[in-house]
């Protein structure tokens, strides 16, 4: 003989039969593919609240090599999420990176989708 489950006496975490799971498909489709890589997300997040950042500052704050950062910057620039300006300070070449208006909008949408997925 099996015992009947009484939902009034079961702990809440044990009830799963009638529980619904929120539909997350819309949130998943709004995730930005270019930002699914942690380094790329770190780049645009670092740029969000500043006019621009020098390559060296980004490299050091993200803890990646020059070549890794360069590849990700190139990909984000091609995607229209960031803008890159090259110039000189004295005789030394410098690269400055800034988030584009489109990049900022896409970052905000990505963050909102992540919040929805996390249930915040």
PDB file of N, CA and C in Angstrom, residues 37-117:
ATOM      1  N   UNK A  37      30.777  35.517 -24.512  1.00  0.00           N
ATOM      2  CA  UNK A  37      32.163  35.276 -24.110  1.00  0.00           C
ATOM      3  C   UNK A  37      32.486  36.200 -22.933  1.00  0.00           C
ATOM      4  N   UNK A  38      33.015  35.672 -21.845  1.00  0.00           N
ATOM      5  CA  UNK A  38      33.290  36.504 -20.660  1.00  0.00           C
ATOM      6  C   UNK A  38      34.233  37.679 -20.924  1.00  0.00           C
ATOM      7  N   UNK A  39      35.233  37.487 -21.779  1.00  0.00           N
ATOM      8  CA  UNK A  39      36.162  38.579 -22.065  1.00  0.00           C
ATOM      9  C   UNK A  39      35.457  39.703 -22.800  1.00  0.00           C
ATOM     10  N   UNK A  40      34.625  39.371 -23.764  1.00  0.00           N
ATOM     11  CA  UNK A  40      33.891  40.403 -24.511  1.00  0.00           C
ATOM     12  C   UNK A  40      32.907  41.126 -23.601  1.00  0.00           C
ATOM     13  N   UNK A  41      32.235  40.383 -22.743  1.00  0.00           N
ATOM     14  CA  UNK A  41      31.326  41.014 -21.785  1.00  0.00           C
ATOM     15  C   UNK A  41      32.111  41.944 -20.866  1.00  0.00           C
ATOM     16  N   UNK A  42      33.296  41.519 -20.450  1.00  0.00           N
ATOM     17  CA  UNK A  42      34.145  42.357 -19.606  1.00  0.00           C
ATOM     18  C   UNK A  42      34.589  43.627 -20.305  1.00  0.00           C
ATOM     19  N   UNK A  43      34.886  43.541 -21.585  1.00  0.00           N
ATOM     20  CA  UNK A  43      35.318  44.716 -22.344  1.00  0.00           C
ATOM     21  C   UNK A  43      34.205  45.751 -22.379  1.00  0.00           C
ATOM     22  N   UNK A  44      33.021  45.355 -22.850  1.00  0.00           N
ATOM     23  CA  UNK A  44      31.946  46.340 -22.978  1.00  0.00           C
ATOM     24  C   UNK A  44      31.455  46.821 -21.611  1.00  0.00           C
ATOM     25  N   UNK A  45      31.476  45.956 -20.611  1.00  0.00           N
ATOM     26  CA  UNK A  45      31.089  46.383 -19.267  1.00  0.00           C
ATOM     27  C   UNK A  45      32.070  47.412 -18.717  1.00  0.00           C
ATOM     28  N   UNK A  46      33.342  47.231 -18.994  1.00  0.00           N
ATOM     29  CA  UNK A  46      34.362  48.182 -18.549  1.00  0.00           C
ATOM     30  C   UNK A  46      34.197  49.538 -19.220  1.00  0.00           C
ATOM     31  N   UNK A  47      33.674  49.532 -20.429  1.00  0.00           N
ATOM     32  CA  UNK A  47      33.540  50.768 -21.193  1.00  0.00           C
ATOM     33  C   UNK A  47      32.225  51.492 -20.944  1.00  0.00           C
ATOM     34  N   UNK A  48      31.275  50.829 -20.336  1.00  0.00           N
ATOM     35  CA  UNK A  48      29.936  51.369 -20.186  1.00  0.00           C
ATOM     36  C   UNK A  48      29.896  52.741 -19.517  1.00  0.00           C
ATOM     37  N   UNK A  49      30.639  52.937 -18.481  1.00  0.00           N
ATOM     38  CA  UNK A  49      30.550  54.177 -17.708  1.00  0.00           C
ATOM     39  C   UNK A  49      31.756  55.095 -17.879  1.00  0.00           C
ATOM     40  N   UNK A  50      32.413  54.993 -19.039  1.00  0.00           N
ATOM     41  CA  UNK A  50      33.537  55.893 -19.299  1.00  0.00           C
ATOM     42  C   UNK A  50      33.527  56.268 -20.764  1.00  0.00           C
ATOM     43  N   UNK A  51      34.150  57.378 -21.078  1.00  0.00           N
ATOM     44  CA  UNK A  51      34.215  57.833 -22.466  1.00  0.00           C
ATOM     45  C   UNK A  51      35.024  56.871 -23.321  1.00  0.00           C
ATOM     46  N   UNK A  52      36.162  56.464 -22.790  1.00  0.00           N
ATOM     47  CA  UNK A  52      37.045  55.547 -23.514  1.00  0.00           C
ATOM     48  C   UNK A  52      38.050  54.955 -22.540  1.00  0.00           C
ATOM     49  N   UNK A  53      38.716  53.894 -22.985  1.00  0.00           N
ATOM     50  CA  UNK A  53      39.760  53.270 -22.176  1.00  0.00           C
ATOM     51  C   UNK A  53      40.911  52.907 -23.094  1.00  0.00           C
ATOM     52  N   UNK A  54      42.098  53.041 -22.571  1.00  0.00           N
ATOM     53  CA  UNK A  54      43.278  52.666 -23.339  1.00  0.00           C
ATOM     54  C   UNK A  54      43.427  51.144 -23.329  1.00  0.00           C
ATOM     55  N   UNK A  55      43.958  50.618 -24.397  1.00  0.00           N
ATOM     56  CA  UNK A  55      44.160  49.180 -24.574  1.00  0.00           C
ATOM     57  C   UNK A  55      44.834  48.571 -23.351  1.00  0.00           C
ATOM     58  N   UNK A  56      45.907  49.205 -22.887  1.00  0.00           N
ATOM     59  CA  UNK A  56      46.682  48.671 -21.757  1.00  0.00           C
ATOM     60  C   UNK A  56      45.822  48.566 -20.493  1.00  0.00           C
ATOM     61  N   UNK A  57      44.983  49.557 -20.248  1.00  0.00           N
ATOM     62  CA  UNK A  57      44.107  49.537 -19.079  1.00  0.00           C
ATOM     63  C   UNK A  57      43.134  48.357 -19.166  1.00  0.00           C
ATOM     64  N   UNK A  58      42.540  48.155 -20.336  1.00  0.00           N
ATOM     65  CA  UNK A  58      41.633  47.016 -20.518  1.00  0.00           C
ATOM     66  C   UNK A  58      42.367  45.691 -20.322  1.00  0.00           C
ATOM     67  N   UNK A  59      43.531  45.579 -20.942  1.00  0.00           N
ATOM     68  CA  UNK A  59      44.324  44.343 -20.840  1.00  0.00           C
ATOM     69  C   UNK A  59      44.620  44.008 -19.383  1.00  0.00           C
ATOM     70  N   UNK A  60      45.092  45.007 -18.645  1.00  0.00           N
ATOM     71  CA  UNK A  60      45.468  44.771 -17.252  1.00  0.00           C
ATOM     72  C   UNK A  60      44.250  44.484 -16.368  1.00  0.00           C
ATOM     73  N   UNK A  61      43.155  45.197 -16.601  1.00  0.00           N
ATOM     74  CA  UNK A  61      41.977  44.989 -15.745  1.00  0.00           C
ATOM     75  C   UNK A  61      41.302  43.653 -16.025  1.00  0.00           C
ATOM     76  N   UNK A  62      41.373  43.176 -17.264  1.00  0.00           N
ATOM     77  CA  UNK A  62      40.759  41.892 -17.611  1.00  0.00           C
ATOM     78  C   UNK A  62      41.708  40.710 -17.395  1.00  0.00           C
ATOM     79  N   UNK A  63      42.996  40.987 -17.254  1.00  0.00           N
ATOM     80  CA  UNK A  63      43.973  39.929 -17.014  1.00  0.00           C
ATOM     81  C   UNK A  63      44.166  39.004 -18.202  1.00  0.00           C
ATOM     82  N   UNK A  64      44.171  39.581 -19.412  1.00  0.00           N
ATOM     83  CA  UNK A  64      44.371  38.787 -20.624  1.00  0.00           C
ATOM     84  C   UNK A  64      45.608  39.287 -21.354  1.00  0.00           C
ATOM     85  N   UNK A  65      46.071  38.505 -22.303  1.00  0.00           N
ATOM     86  CA  UNK A  65      47.241  38.901 -23.088  1.00  0.00           C
ATOM     87  C   UNK A  65      46.838  39.908 -24.160  1.00  0.00           C
ATOM     88  N   UNK A  66      47.840  40.566 -24.735  1.00  0.00           N
ATOM     89  CA  UNK A  66      47.599  41.515 -25.819  1.00  0.00           C
ATOM     90  C   UNK A  66      46.861  40.853 -26.980  1.00  0.00           C
ATOM     91  N   UNK A  67      47.299  39.652 -27.354  1.00  0.00           N
ATOM     92  CA  UNK A  67      46.699  38.993 -28.513  1.00  0.00           C
ATOM     93  C   UNK A  67      45.243  38.604 -28.263  1.00  0.00           C
ATOM     94  N   UNK A  68      44.939  38.141 -27.061  1.00  0.00           N
ATOM     95  CA  UNK A  68      43.560  37.769 -26.728  1.00  0.00           C
ATOM     96  C   UNK A  68      42.670  39.007 -26.755  1.00  0.00           C
ATOM     97  N   UNK A  69      43.126  40.082 -26.125  1.00  0.00           N
ATOM     98  CA  UNK A  69      42.338  41.311 -26.100  1.00  0.00           C
ATOM     99  C   UNK A  69      42.150  41.855 -27.508  1.00  0.00           C
ATOM    100  N   UNK A  70      43.196  41.831 -28.292  1.00  0.00           N
ATOM    101  CA  UNK A  70      43.122  42.334 -29.664  1.00  0.00           C
ATOM    102  C   UNK A  70      42.084  41.579 -30.486  1.00  0.00           C
ATOM    103  N   UNK A  71      42.059  40.273 -30.375  1.00  0.00           N
ATOM    104  CA  UNK A  71      41.073  39.464 -31.117  1.00  0.00           C
ATOM    105  C   UNK A  71      39.646  39.817 -30.717  1.00  0.00           C
ATOM    106  N   UNK A  72      39.420  39.968 -29.420  1.00  0.00           N
ATOM    107  CA  UNK A  72      38.072  40.278 -28.945  1.00  0.00           C
ATOM    108  C   UNK A  72      37.660  41.702 -29.324  1.00  0.00           C
ATOM    109  N   UNK A  73      38.586  42.622 -29.275  1.00  0.00           N
ATOM    110  CA  UNK A  73      38.287  43.993 -29.690  1.00  0.00           C
ATOM    111  C   UNK A  73      37.924  44.020 -31.172  1.00  0.00           C
ATOM    112  N   UNK A  74      38.665  43.295 -31.984  1.00  0.00           N
ATOM    113  CA  UNK A  74      38.373  43.232 -33.419  1.00  0.00           C
ATOM    114  C   UNK A  74      36.973  42.677 -33.666  1.00  0.00           C
ATOM    115  N   UNK A  75      36.610  41.617 -32.962  1.00  0.00           N
ATOM    116  CA  UNK A  75      35.285  41.015 -33.134  1.00  0.00           C
ATOM    117  C   UNK A  75      34.181  41.976 -32.702  1.00  0.00           C
ATOM    118  N   UNK A  76      34.368  42.656 -31.583  1.00  0.00           N
ATOM    119  CA  UNK A  76      33.361  43.601 -31.108  1.00  0.00           C
ATOM    120  C   UNK A  76      33.260  44.823 -32.021  1.00  0.00           C
ATOM    121  N   UNK A  77      34.376  45.227 -32.579  1.00  0.00           N
ATOM    122  CA  UNK A  77      34.358  46.357 -33.519  1.00  0.00           C
ATOM    123  C   UNK A  77      33.600  45.963 -34.792  1.00  0.00           C
ATOM    124  N   UNK A  78      33.846  44.772 -35.306  1.00  0.00           N
ATOM    125  CA  UNK A  78      33.127  44.285 -36.494  1.00  0.00           C
ATOM    126  C   UNK A  78      31.633  44.175 -36.233  1.00  0.00           C
ATOM    127  N   UNK A  79      31.265  43.845 -35.008  1.00  0.00           N
ATOM    128  CA  UNK A  79      29.856  43.725 -34.635  1.00  0.00           C
ATOM    129  C   UNK A  79      29.218  45.087 -34.368  1.00  0.00           C
ATOM    130  N   UNK A  80      30.002  46.146 -34.411  1.00  0.00           N
ATOM    131  CA  UNK A  80      29.477  47.490 -34.195  1.00  0.00           C
ATOM    132  C   UNK A  80      29.234  47.851 -32.746  1.00  0.00           C
ATOM    133  N   UNK A  81      29.797  47.073 -31.830  1.00  0.00           N
ATOM    134  CA  UNK A  81      29.556  47.327 -30.411  1.00  0.00           C
ATOM    135  C   UNK A  81      30.551  48.300 -29.792  1.00  0.00           C
ATOM    136  N   UNK A  82      31.737  48.399 -30.373  1.00  0.00           N
ATOM    137  CA  UNK A  82      32.744  49.323 -29.857  1.00  0.00           C
ATOM    138  C   UNK A  82      33.367  50.094 -31.010  1.00  0.00           C
ATOM    139  N   UNK A  83      34.044  51.159 -30.659  1.00  0.00           N
ATOM    140  CA  UNK A  83      34.793  51.960 -31.624  1.00  0.00           C
ATOM    141  C   UNK A  83      36.244  52.013 -31.168  1.00  0.00           C
ATOM    142  N   UNK A  84      37.154  51.949 -32.122  1.00  0.00           N
ATOM    143  CA  UNK A  84      38.582  51.930 -31.826  1.00  0.00           C
ATOM    144  C   UNK A  84      39.228  53.133 -32.499  1.00  0.00           C
ATOM    145  N   UNK A  85      40.020  53.857 -31.725  1.00  0.00           N
ATOM    146  CA  UNK A  85      40.778  54.990 -32.249  1.00  0.00           C
ATOM    147  C   UNK A  85      42.248  54.750 -31.952  1.00  0.00           C
ATOM    148  N   UNK A  86      43.067  54.971 -32.949  1.00  0.00           N
ATOM    149  CA  UNK A  86      44.515  54.819 -32.769  1.00  0.00           C
ATOM    150  C   UNK A  86      45.163  56.191 -32.884  1.00  0.00           C
ATOM    151  N   UNK A  87      46.209  56.383 -32.123  1.00  0.00           N
ATOM    152  CA  UNK A  87      46.917  57.650 -32.145  1.00  0.00           C
ATOM    153  C   UNK A  87      48.256  57.511 -31.446  1.00  0.00           C
ATOM    154  N   UNK A  88      48.830  58.642 -31.124  1.00  0.00           N
ATOM    155  CA  UNK A  88      50.140  58.665 -30.476  1.00  0.00           C
ATOM    156  C   UNK A  88      50.102  59.565 -29.260  1.00  0.00           C
ATOM    157  N   UNK A  89      50.858  59.175 -28.260  1.00  0.00           N
ATOM    158  CA  UNK A  89      51.171  60.020 -27.116  1.00  0.00           C
ATOM    159  C   UNK A  89      52.672  60.170 -27.171  1.00  0.00           C
ATOM    160  N   UNK A  90      53.113  61.356 -27.571  1.00  0.00           N
ATOM    161  CA  UNK A  90      54.520  61.529 -27.881  1.00  0.00           C
ATOM    162  C   UNK A  90      54.827  60.705 -29.119  1.00  0.00           C
ATOM    163  N   UNK A  91      55.802  59.852 -29.021  1.00  0.00           N
ATOM    164  CA  UNK A  91      56.147  58.981 -30.155  1.00  0.00           C
ATOM    165  C   UNK A  91      55.609  57.569 -29.991  1.00  0.00           C
ATOM    166  N   UNK A  92      54.868  57.355 -28.918  1.00  0.00           N
ATOM    167  CA  UNK A  92      54.374  56.006 -28.632  1.00  0.00           C
ATOM    168  C   UNK A  92      52.952  55.814 -29.154  1.00  0.00           C
ATOM    169  N   UNK A  93      52.727  54.733 -29.904  1.00  0.00           N
ATOM    170  CA  UNK A  93      51.374  54.467 -30.399  1.00  0.00           C
ATOM    171  C   UNK A  93      50.443  54.047 -29.263  1.00  0.00           C
ATOM    172  N   UNK A  94      49.200  54.475 -29.370  1.00  0.00           N
ATOM    173  CA  UNK A  94      48.186  54.130 -28.365  1.00  0.00           C
ATOM    174  C   UNK A  94      46.905  53.719 -29.085  1.00  0.00           C
ATOM    175  N   UNK A  95      46.134  52.875 -28.421  1.00  0.00           N
ATOM    176  CA  UNK A  95      44.827  52.467 -28.925  1.00  0.00           C
ATOM    177  C   UNK A  95      43.813  52.738 -27.827  1.00  0.00           C
ATOM    178  N   UNK A  96      42.753  53.481 -28.196  1.00  0.00           N
ATOM    179  CA  UNK A  96      41.673  53.770 -27.266  1.00  0.00           C
ATOM    180  C   UNK A  96      40.408  53.098 -27.770  1.00  0.00           C
ATOM    181  N   UNK A  97      39.633  52.586 -26.830  1.00  0.00           N
ATOM    182  CA  UNK A  97      38.418  51.850 -27.163  1.00  0.00           C
ATOM    183  C   UNK A  97      37.251  52.494 -26.424  1.00  0.00           C
ATOM    184  N   UNK A  98      36.126  52.633 -27.118  1.00  0.00           N
ATOM    185  CA  UNK A  98      34.915  53.161 -26.484  1.00  0.00           C
ATOM    186  C   UNK A  98      33.724  52.338 -26.937  1.00  0.00           C
ATOM    187  N   UNK A  99      32.700  52.313 -26.107  1.00  0.00           N
ATOM    188  CA  UNK A  99      31.489  51.572 -26.455  1.00  0.00           C
ATOM    189  C   UNK A  99      30.652  52.447 -27.379  1.00  0.00           C
ATOM    190  N   UNK A 100      30.067  51.844 -28.393  1.00  0.00           N
ATOM    191  CA  UNK A 100      29.200  52.590 -29.314  1.00  0.00           C
ATOM    192  C   UNK A 100      27.803  52.710 -28.707  1.00  0.00           C
ATOM    193  N   UNK A 101      26.996  53.579 -29.280  1.00  0.00           N
ATOM    194  CA  UNK A 101      25.616  53.730 -28.818  1.00  0.00           C
ATOM    195  C   UNK A 101      24.877  52.397 -28.979  1.00  0.00           C
ATOM    196  N   UNK A 102      25.071  51.741 -30.122  1.00  0.00           N
ATOM    197  CA  UNK A 102      24.457  50.440 -30.365  1.00  0.00           C
ATOM    198  C   UNK A 102      24.979  49.397 -29.366  1.00  0.00           C
ATOM    199  N   UNK A 103      26.266  49.448 -29.084  1.00  0.00           N
ATOM    200  CA  UNK A 103      26.850  48.518 -28.121  1.00  0.00           C
ATOM    201  C   UNK A 103      26.261  48.687 -26.741  1.00  0.00           C
ATOM    202  N   UNK A 104      26.030  49.934 -26.347  1.00  0.00           N
ATOM    203  CA  UNK A 104      25.439  50.207 -25.047  1.00  0.00           C
ATOM    204  C   UNK A 104      24.012  49.664 -24.970  1.00  0.00           C
ATOM    205  N   UNK A 105      23.245  49.881 -26.029  1.00  0.00           N
ATOM    206  CA  UNK A 105      21.871  49.372 -26.085  1.00  0.00           C
ATOM    207  C   UNK A 105      21.858  47.852 -26.020  1.00  0.00           C
ATOM    208  N   UNK A 106      22.729  47.225 -26.773  1.00  0.00           N
ATOM    209  CA  UNK A 106      22.783  45.757 -26.798  1.00  0.00           C
ATOM    210  C   UNK A 106      23.267  45.185 -25.472  1.00  0.00           C
ATOM    211  N   UNK A 107      24.204  45.874 -24.814  1.00  0.00           N
ATOM    212  CA  UNK A 107      24.660  45.432 -23.495  1.00  0.00           C
ATOM    213  C   UNK A 107      23.515  45.492 -22.499  1.00  0.00           C
ATOM    214  N   UNK A 108      22.756  46.587 -22.496  1.00  0.00           N
ATOM    215  CA  UNK A 108      21.627  46.720 -21.575  1.00  0.00           C
ATOM    216  C   UNK A 108      20.599  45.608 -21.794  1.00  0.00           C
ATOM    217  N   UNK A 109      20.283  45.301 -23.061  1.00  0.00           N
ATOM    218  CA  UNK A 109      19.324  44.242 -23.368  1.00  0.00           C
ATOM    219  C   UNK A 109      19.850  42.883 -22.908  1.00  0.00           C
ATOM    220  N   UNK A 110      21.138  42.649 -23.092  1.00  0.00           N
ATOM    221  CA  UNK A 110      21.769  41.395 -22.670  1.00  0.00           C
ATOM    222  C   UNK A 110      21.677  41.247 -21.149  1.00  0.00           C
ATOM    223  N   UNK A 111      21.988  42.305 -20.432  1.00  0.00           N
ATOM    224  CA  UNK A 111      21.944  42.273 -18.966  1.00  0.00           C
ATOM    225  C   UNK A 111      20.512  42.034 -18.478  1.00  0.00           C
ATOM    226  N   UNK A 112      19.556  42.689 -19.116  1.00  0.00           N
ATOM    227  CA  UNK A 112      18.152  42.487 -18.729  1.00  0.00           C
ATOM    228  C   UNK A 112      17.721  41.044 -18.956  1.00  0.00           C
ATOM    229  N   UNK A 113      18.133  40.465 -20.080  1.00  0.00           N
ATOM    230  CA  UNK A 113      17.800  39.070 -20.368  1.00  0.00           C
ATOM    231  C   UNK A 113      18.433  38.142 -19.331  1.00  0.00           C
ATOM    232  N   UNK A 114      19.677  38.424 -18.934  1.00  0.00           N
ATOM    233  CA  UNK A 114      20.327  37.611 -17.906  1.00  0.00           C
ATOM    234  C   UNK A 114      19.582  37.719 -16.568  1.00  0.00           C
ATOM    235  N   UNK A 115      19.121  38.925 -16.239  1.00  0.00           N
ATOM    236  CA  UNK A 115      18.365  39.101 -14.997  1.00  0.00           C
ATOM    237  C   UNK A 115      17.075  38.280 -15.020  1.00  0.00           C
ATOM    238  N   UNK A 116      16.402  38.305 -16.165  1.00  0.00           N
ATOM    239  CA  UNK A 116      15.168  37.526 -16.292  1.00  0.00           C
ATOM    240  C   UNK A 116      15.450  36.040 -16.143  1.00  0.00           C
ATOM    241  N   UNK A 117      16.515  35.584 -16.751  1.00  0.00           N
ATOM    242  CA  UNK A 117      16.874  34.166 -16.655  1.00  0.00           C
ATOM    243  C   UNK A 117      17.224  33.777 -15.224  1.00  0.00           C
TER     244      UNK A 117
END
